[in-house]
Every structure is written in structure tokens, then in C-alpha cells.
Amino acid sequence: MVIPSLHPDEKLIRYVDDLINNNISKILVVDDGSGEEYSSFFEKIKKDNVTVLTHETNLGKGAALKTAFNHIQNSLKEYEIIITADSDGQHSVRDVIKVAKSVHQNKDSLVLGTRDFNQEHVPFKSKNGNKITTFVYKLLYGKYVPDTQTGLRGFNKKYLKNMNEIKGDRFEYEMNMLIYFSLNNFPLEFVEIETIYENNNTGSHFKPFRDSFKIYKVIFSNFFKFIASSLFTTGVDFLVYALLITTLENTGIGKVTYISISSYTARLVSSIVNYTINHKYVFSMTSSNVSKKQSLIKYAITCLLIISLSNLSTIFINKFLNINELIAKPISDVVLFVLSYFIQRNWVFANKKN
């Protein structure tokens, strides 16, 4: 059992006692730089089966979780199931046990304790914020996750190495965890839990503006990287094309010939550059687990498909919708750009082994 904690109160002591009374065999509490004035709370919970790990300064929830995961990986190898929970009273002991049982039954899954945000007592910002995040997450990653920000999670110890490699030191770490599991097609299991908001969730250290910005930055990061990669390779395409046109136009070969050579060569070079960037940076969470030969073949097929669809859709928009071809082309390409992202995410660089 892993509990990251910052500036705790008596609730942490009661929570740890409840966990012990319900036979939770080992509890790790991470003091994430709470300071001397809170040391008494951590001293009170220290017992034979409760270990307190301490950060000298506040490093963030993600860093606290990884500190605990490292400790388990190095010193507590006998434990099979790892559960994480918040220290602010949101996760009941009964729900912790439900999640642990689900992990035992679903050893390959990341198990999430998910709350029902449609209940009347849920704060407005939490209810609507979660709905928006769930929608955006489903759109970009193809997975429906009813509670993307739950801190009650469970997994088998075989995932500890993965958990320690996932990026992020603060609240965005948990979103990165979801993205990692989604993109690698590791299964997700959902266990419905109580929706507890004490004092309108004032005990939470979640900073709405700062942490929401970081979370959405993480959610959109792959798509933004994809945009940046595409813009960069468009520039490469143009530079190679311009260089070849300048070089070949005075060689005596026909105009159609040197334009064709320049166009096809520029597209070939820019496609190789685009594939390399997408493989190493845009879809890096999954591409390391995918055969490079297979992904390269799939990428080439995708390029041919997008080029063909671009030509056909431009003709269709121009002829049947009576829109000028100079306007029809960018309309078509914007739609196909988004389609290309989803094809590359779900097929070209997708880890289907899991």
C-alpha cells in the first residue's frame, strides 16, 4: 500500500490505523517534504508494518509514488500487489480492498478505482472537469476512462519497472501512467468506488490552474508533437525541393523531368525524416516495442493512402461541392492530417502484443 502525503492531519493517522485493522500487510507512506511542523503525524504512524519514506523538499506526487515504487522494487520484492491511495480521506479502506481483489484477479491490468461524478454532492469543477478530460482522453487515445484523475490504483509488481520509467513528478505523472498503458494496449480495469468529498475537497493539494494546465499539456503532448513533426518535415520537403530545382534547372533536362525528380525526392526525404521523428519522439511510448521493419512498411502504406485520399477528396470537394481547388486542398489536408495521426497511433506505431 503506497500513500503519498503532503501536510497531513489527523485523517492520515486514522486512515493508516484503519488499513492495519483490515489486514493490509505493508504500508509505505511518503512524506513529500511536509517539513518539521508535520513530523509528529508521521512519527505516530510508524509501526512494524508501516514505513515512512521522506523527501527533504516537496518534489511532487509523481516523485513520491516513484520513491515508493523504487523502494518496493529494491527492498520489498516479496509483495505481488501494489495499491496507491491519497491521504486526504477520499479512498475508503473498503474500496482499497475491492481494488486489491481486482488486481489479484486481473494480473495484467492497471486497476482504477473510479468515482461516479454524477452524484449531487460532487463539486461543480470536479464534475465538469472530469467529463471534459474523459472526452478529450477518449478522442486522443481511443480509451474510455471514467475517472482519469483517480488516485486509487492497483497493479501487479511486474509493472514496477514501467512505473519508474514513466515521466512526470507531480500530478501529471498519473495521467502519463494512463497514457502509457493505453498506448501500449495494456488492459485497464475499472472498479466503482465511493465518491467522497470532505469539506468540498479542501484537503487536496491539487492546484486547479497549474496542475490542470500540466495535465492537459500531457494529454495533448502527443498530438502537439505530431503537429511539430509535420511542420518541420514540411519545411524539409520544401528545402530539398528548392535545392534540387535550383540545381537541376540549368542542367539541360526537361522542365517536367526536373520538377518530377525534385518533387519525388523531396517527398521521399521528408517522409524518412517524418518517420524517424515520429518513431523516436512522437510515439516513443510504444514504438520501442514495435518492429521497426513492420512500422516502416505500415508508414509507407499510410503515406500512399493519405496522398491518394488527398487527391480524390480535393477533386470531390471541387467538383461536387463547387469549392475552388485552392480552398478544397487545405480543407482536405486538414481532415487527412488528423486521420493520419489516428492511423499512426492505432496502427503504424501501436503495440499490439499486449
XYZ file of C-alpha atoms in Angstrom:
354
model
C 0.000 0.000 0.000
C 1.501 3.342 -1.072
C 0.275 6.674 0.311
C 1.961 9.920 -0.817
C 1.340 12.650 1.742
C 1.933 16.394 1.986
C 0.970 18.426 5.075
C -1.173 15.681 6.665
C -3.604 15.964 9.571
C -5.293 13.501 11.935
C -7.083 11.869 8.986
C -3.822 10.234 7.894
C -3.373 8.620 11.317
C -6.945 7.293 11.338
C -6.595 6.079 7.757
C -3.402 4.129 8.443
C -4.952 2.586 11.581
C -7.993 1.503 9.542
C -5.749 -0.094 6.925
C -3.830 -2.002 9.607
C -7.069 -3.157 11.258
C -8.177 -4.523 7.873
C -5.016 -6.621 7.484
C -3.178 -4.531 4.885
C 0.187 -6.240 5.263
C 2.614 -3.447 4.350
C 2.099 0.317 4.135
C 4.525 2.851 2.659
C 3.807 6.494 3.429
C 5.897 9.062 1.559
C 6.366 12.397 3.315
C 6.758 14.666 0.308
C 8.641 17.493 2.022
C 5.969 18.401 4.585
C 8.518 19.961 6.937
C 9.298 19.749 10.638
C 5.901 21.008 11.824
C 4.207 17.902 10.397
C 6.777 15.364 11.599
C 4.636 14.342 14.586
C 1.944 12.943 12.279
C 4.467 10.739 10.511
C 6.042 9.626 13.801
C 2.651 8.486 15.108
C 2.014 6.156 12.169
C 5.418 4.421 12.250
C 4.891 0.764 13.146
C 6.397 -2.594 12.210
C 4.370 -2.788 9.011
C 4.347 0.968 8.290
C 7.412 2.592 6.729
C 7.739 6.338 6.237
C 9.941 7.489 3.347
C 10.897 11.164 3.408
C 11.655 13.822 0.802
C 13.594 16.735 2.265
C 11.749 19.126 -0.052
C 8.447 18.906 -1.905
C 9.116 17.010 -5.153
C 5.533 16.268 -6.189
C 3.067 13.390 -6.098
C 4.627 11.600 -9.064
C 8.075 11.736 -7.466
C 6.615 10.457 -4.177
C 4.982 7.494 -5.922
C 8.212 6.647 -7.745
C 10.187 6.846 -4.489
C 7.840 4.215 -3.053
C 7.944 2.083 -6.220
C 11.763 2.112 -6.154
C 11.714 1.061 -2.503
C 9.351 -1.838 -3.283
C 11.438 -2.899 -6.270
C 14.649 -2.954 -4.230
C 13.557 -3.916 -0.707
C 10.068 -5.455 -0.774
C 10.251 -7.901 -3.661
C 8.014 -10.451 -1.944
C 4.873 -8.332 -2.402
C 2.794 -9.079 -5.508
C 0.138 -6.341 -5.437
C 0.739 -2.585 -5.166
C -2.099 -0.193 -4.345
C -1.812 3.607 -4.349
C -4.215 5.866 -2.472
C -4.459 9.513 -1.452
C -4.055 10.619 2.156
C -6.910 13.149 2.146
C -9.736 10.776 3.036
C -11.105 10.215 -0.477
C -10.434 6.471 -0.609
C -12.172 4.206 1.888
C -10.492 1.052 3.174
C -13.359 -0.987 1.723
C -12.562 0.413 -1.737
C -8.847 -0.274 -1.283
C -9.697 -3.932 -0.652
C -12.001 -4.004 -3.711
C -9.189 -2.704 -5.921
C -6.687 -5.184 -4.415
C -9.046 -8.097 -5.151
C -9.457 -6.897 -8.725
C -5.666 -6.743 -9.204
C -5.419 -10.306 -7.869
C -7.992 -11.413 -10.463
C -6.567 -9.276 -13.314
C -2.786 -9.566 -13.035
C -2.134 -7.968 -16.422
C -4.307 -4.913 -15.766
C -3.957 -1.482 -14.268
C -6.984 -1.304 -11.965
C -8.567 2.100 -11.371
C -10.964 2.918 -8.564
C -13.425 5.162 -10.406
C -15.871 7.625 -8.860
C -19.397 8.490 -10.007
C -19.262 12.203 -10.842
C -22.990 12.460 -11.486
C -23.834 12.477 -7.786
C -25.287 15.700 -6.379
C -22.611 16.313 -3.743
C -19.740 16.321 -6.263
C -18.263 19.855 -6.633
C -19.121 21.548 -9.934
C -15.487 21.975 -11.010
C -14.729 18.294 -10.357
C -17.836 17.033 -12.152
C -17.386 19.085 -15.322
C -13.608 18.940 -15.310
C -13.676 15.150 -15.295
C -16.287 14.959 -18.066
C -14.189 17.186 -20.326
C -10.988 15.281 -19.557
C -12.674 11.918 -20.158
C -13.993 13.110 -23.536
C -10.637 14.532 -24.669
C -8.796 11.418 -23.490
C -11.180 9.143 -25.400
C -10.774 11.290 -28.523
C -6.966 11.313 -28.478
C -6.179 7.860 -27.077
C -9.211 5.778 -28.000
C -9.901 4.586 -24.446
C -12.876 5.445 -22.275
C -11.640 6.156 -18.744
C -14.499 7.316 -16.479
C -12.173 8.818 -13.847
C -8.841 9.952 -15.282
C -7.611 11.582 -12.085
C -8.327 8.892 -9.513
C -5.503 8.298 -7.068
C -6.768 4.845 -6.081
C -4.969 2.482 -8.428
C -3.592 -1.029 -8.289
C -1.244 -3.184 -10.331
C 0.907 -6.294 -10.214
C 4.574 -5.929 -9.246
C 5.648 -6.876 -12.792
C 4.810 -3.298 -13.816
C 7.104 -1.632 -11.241
C 9.909 -1.111 -13.770
C 7.439 0.520 -16.187
C 6.057 2.747 -13.422
C 9.522 4.019 -12.560
C 10.257 4.857 -16.205
C 7.079 6.892 -16.752
C 7.794 10.633 -16.861
C 6.391 13.283 -14.538
C 6.988 14.310 -10.940
C 3.705 15.964 -9.975
C 0.027 15.333 -10.680
C 0.744 14.865 -14.397
C 2.546 11.589 -13.582
C -0.762 9.784 -13.078
C -2.004 10.967 -16.477
C 1.244 9.802 -18.086
C 0.631 6.428 -16.452
C -2.783 6.164 -18.113
C -1.396 7.229 -21.494
C 1.433 4.693 -21.229
C -0.975 1.834 -20.506
C -3.430 2.980 -23.193
C -0.866 3.387 -25.976
C 0.788 0.057 -25.153
C -2.595 -1.698 -25.096
C -2.156 -2.935 -21.547
C -5.628 -3.706 -20.176
C -7.433 -1.294 -17.858
C -9.985 -2.445 -15.295
C -12.443 -0.157 -13.511
C -13.824 -0.708 -10.020
C -16.571 1.657 -8.897
C -15.758 3.282 -5.548
C -17.351 5.746 -3.163
C -17.301 9.377 -4.243
C -16.049 11.144 -1.126
C -15.547 14.916 -0.979
C -14.929 16.130 2.553
C -15.278 19.904 3.054
C -15.532 20.395 -0.722
C -12.193 18.585 -1.128
C -10.229 21.298 0.697
C -7.658 18.733 1.852
C -6.410 18.205 -1.681
C -3.108 19.776 -2.749
C -4.254 19.887 -6.359
C -3.693 23.406 -7.730
C -6.584 23.828 -10.221
C -4.872 26.162 -12.702
C -1.263 24.989 -12.507
C -1.931 21.260 -12.268
C -4.817 21.247 -14.767
C -2.538 23.016 -17.252
C 0.133 20.346 -16.732
C -2.391 17.519 -17.071
C -3.856 18.877 -20.319
C -0.353 19.579 -21.575
C 0.372 15.875 -21.055
C -2.898 14.776 -22.705
C -2.250 16.876 -25.822
C 1.531 16.331 -25.861
C 1.493 13.547 -28.460
C -0.770 15.477 -30.805
C 1.290 18.672 -30.417
C 4.469 16.686 -31.105
C 2.779 15.264 -34.192
C 1.936 18.787 -35.393
C 5.507 19.973 -34.753
C 6.925 16.937 -36.554
C 4.682 17.568 -39.559
C 5.558 21.267 -39.739
C 9.269 20.506 -39.523
C 9.150 17.881 -42.268
C 7.075 20.211 -44.455
C 9.995 22.624 -44.182
C 12.443 19.838 -45.050
C 10.300 18.899 -48.051
C 10.323 22.477 -49.344
C 14.067 22.986 -48.778
C 15.019 19.756 -50.576
C 12.613 20.595 -53.409
C 14.001 24.141 -53.761
C 17.602 22.918 -53.633
C 17.020 20.322 -56.354
C 15.067 22.726 -58.569
C 17.910 25.255 -58.325
C 20.488 22.551 -59.067
C 18.690 20.810 -61.945
C 17.003 23.638 -63.842
C 20.188 24.598 -65.702
C 21.351 21.062 -66.494
C 19.516 20.856 -69.804
C 16.963 18.218 -68.823
C 13.298 18.928 -69.471
C 11.247 21.023 -67.064
C 8.716 18.282 -66.375
C 11.556 15.859 -65.656
C 13.443 18.019 -63.147
C 10.246 19.103 -61.393
C 9.204 15.447 -61.051
C 12.648 14.402 -59.780
C 12.656 17.276 -57.289
C 9.109 16.579 -56.062
C 9.517 12.829 -55.568
C 12.984 13.131 -53.999
C 11.819 15.866 -51.615
C 8.795 13.788 -50.594
C 10.968 10.691 -50.057
C 13.488 12.572 -47.880
C 10.812 14.362 -45.853
C 8.907 11.089 -45.328
C 12.028 9.385 -43.965
C 12.636 12.347 -41.650
C 8.988 12.341 -40.538
C 9.008 8.594 -39.852
C 12.214 8.890 -37.818
C 10.880 11.758 -35.678
C 7.525 10.069 -35.116
C 9.214 6.786 -34.230
C 11.720 8.282 -31.788
C 9.787 11.153 -30.239
C 6.076 11.388 -31.067
C 5.100 7.765 -30.421
C 8.127 6.823 -28.305
C 5.942 5.277 -25.548
C 5.029 2.412 -27.886
C 7.446 2.427 -30.821
C 10.238 0.780 -28.789
C 8.005 -2.309 -28.530
C 7.161 -2.379 -32.252
C 9.208 -3.933 -35.065
C 10.915 -1.118 -36.970
C 10.563 -3.005 -40.253
C 6.829 -3.506 -39.750
C 6.215 0.081 -38.681
C 8.196 1.392 -41.681
C 6.098 -0.691 -44.095
C 2.889 0.452 -42.396
C 4.107 4.060 -42.522
C 4.768 3.785 -46.279
C 1.275 2.349 -46.809
C -0.191 5.198 -44.750
C 1.666 7.807 -46.832
C 0.375 6.322 -50.083
C -3.144 6.156 -48.662
C -3.084 9.787 -47.482
C -1.678 11.042 -50.811
C -4.365 9.132 -52.746
C -7.148 10.339 -50.460
C -5.841 13.895 -50.718
C -6.114 13.843 -54.498
C -9.527 12.157 -54.533
C -11.053 14.321 -51.805
C -9.750 17.539 -53.381
C -11.363 16.556 -56.695
C -14.597 15.603 -54.907
C -14.800 18.864 -52.929
C -14.026 20.899 -56.030
C -16.382 19.072 -58.393
C -19.382 18.167 -56.234
C -19.323 20.924 -53.599
C -18.258 23.553 -56.135
C -15.407 24.844 -53.952
C -12.301 26.311 -55.578
C -9.430 23.802 -55.701
C -7.108 26.226 -53.849
C -9.540 26.109 -50.916
C -10.523 22.452 -51.367
C -6.930 21.240 -50.995
C -6.260 22.658 -47.475
C -9.733 21.565 -46.272
C -8.980 18.040 -47.412
C -5.468 18.017 -45.975
C -6.531 19.227 -42.514
C -9.008 16.336 -42.219
C -6.448 13.862 -43.548
C -3.802 15.227 -41.168
C -5.992 14.244 -38.210
C -6.755 10.892 -39.855
C -3.027 10.287 -40.321
C -2.440 10.883 -36.601
C -5.028 8.281 -35.621
C -3.738 5.741 -38.159
C -0.174 6.131 -36.913
C -1.246 5.991 -33.267
C -3.549 2.981 -33.655
C -1.760 1.001 -36.355
C 1.693 2.129 -37.503
C 3.285 2.528 -34.059
C 0.733 0.640 -31.946
C 1.964 -2.080 -29.608
C -0.474 -4.904 -30.377
C 1.415 -7.594 -28.424
C -0.488 -6.884 -25.219
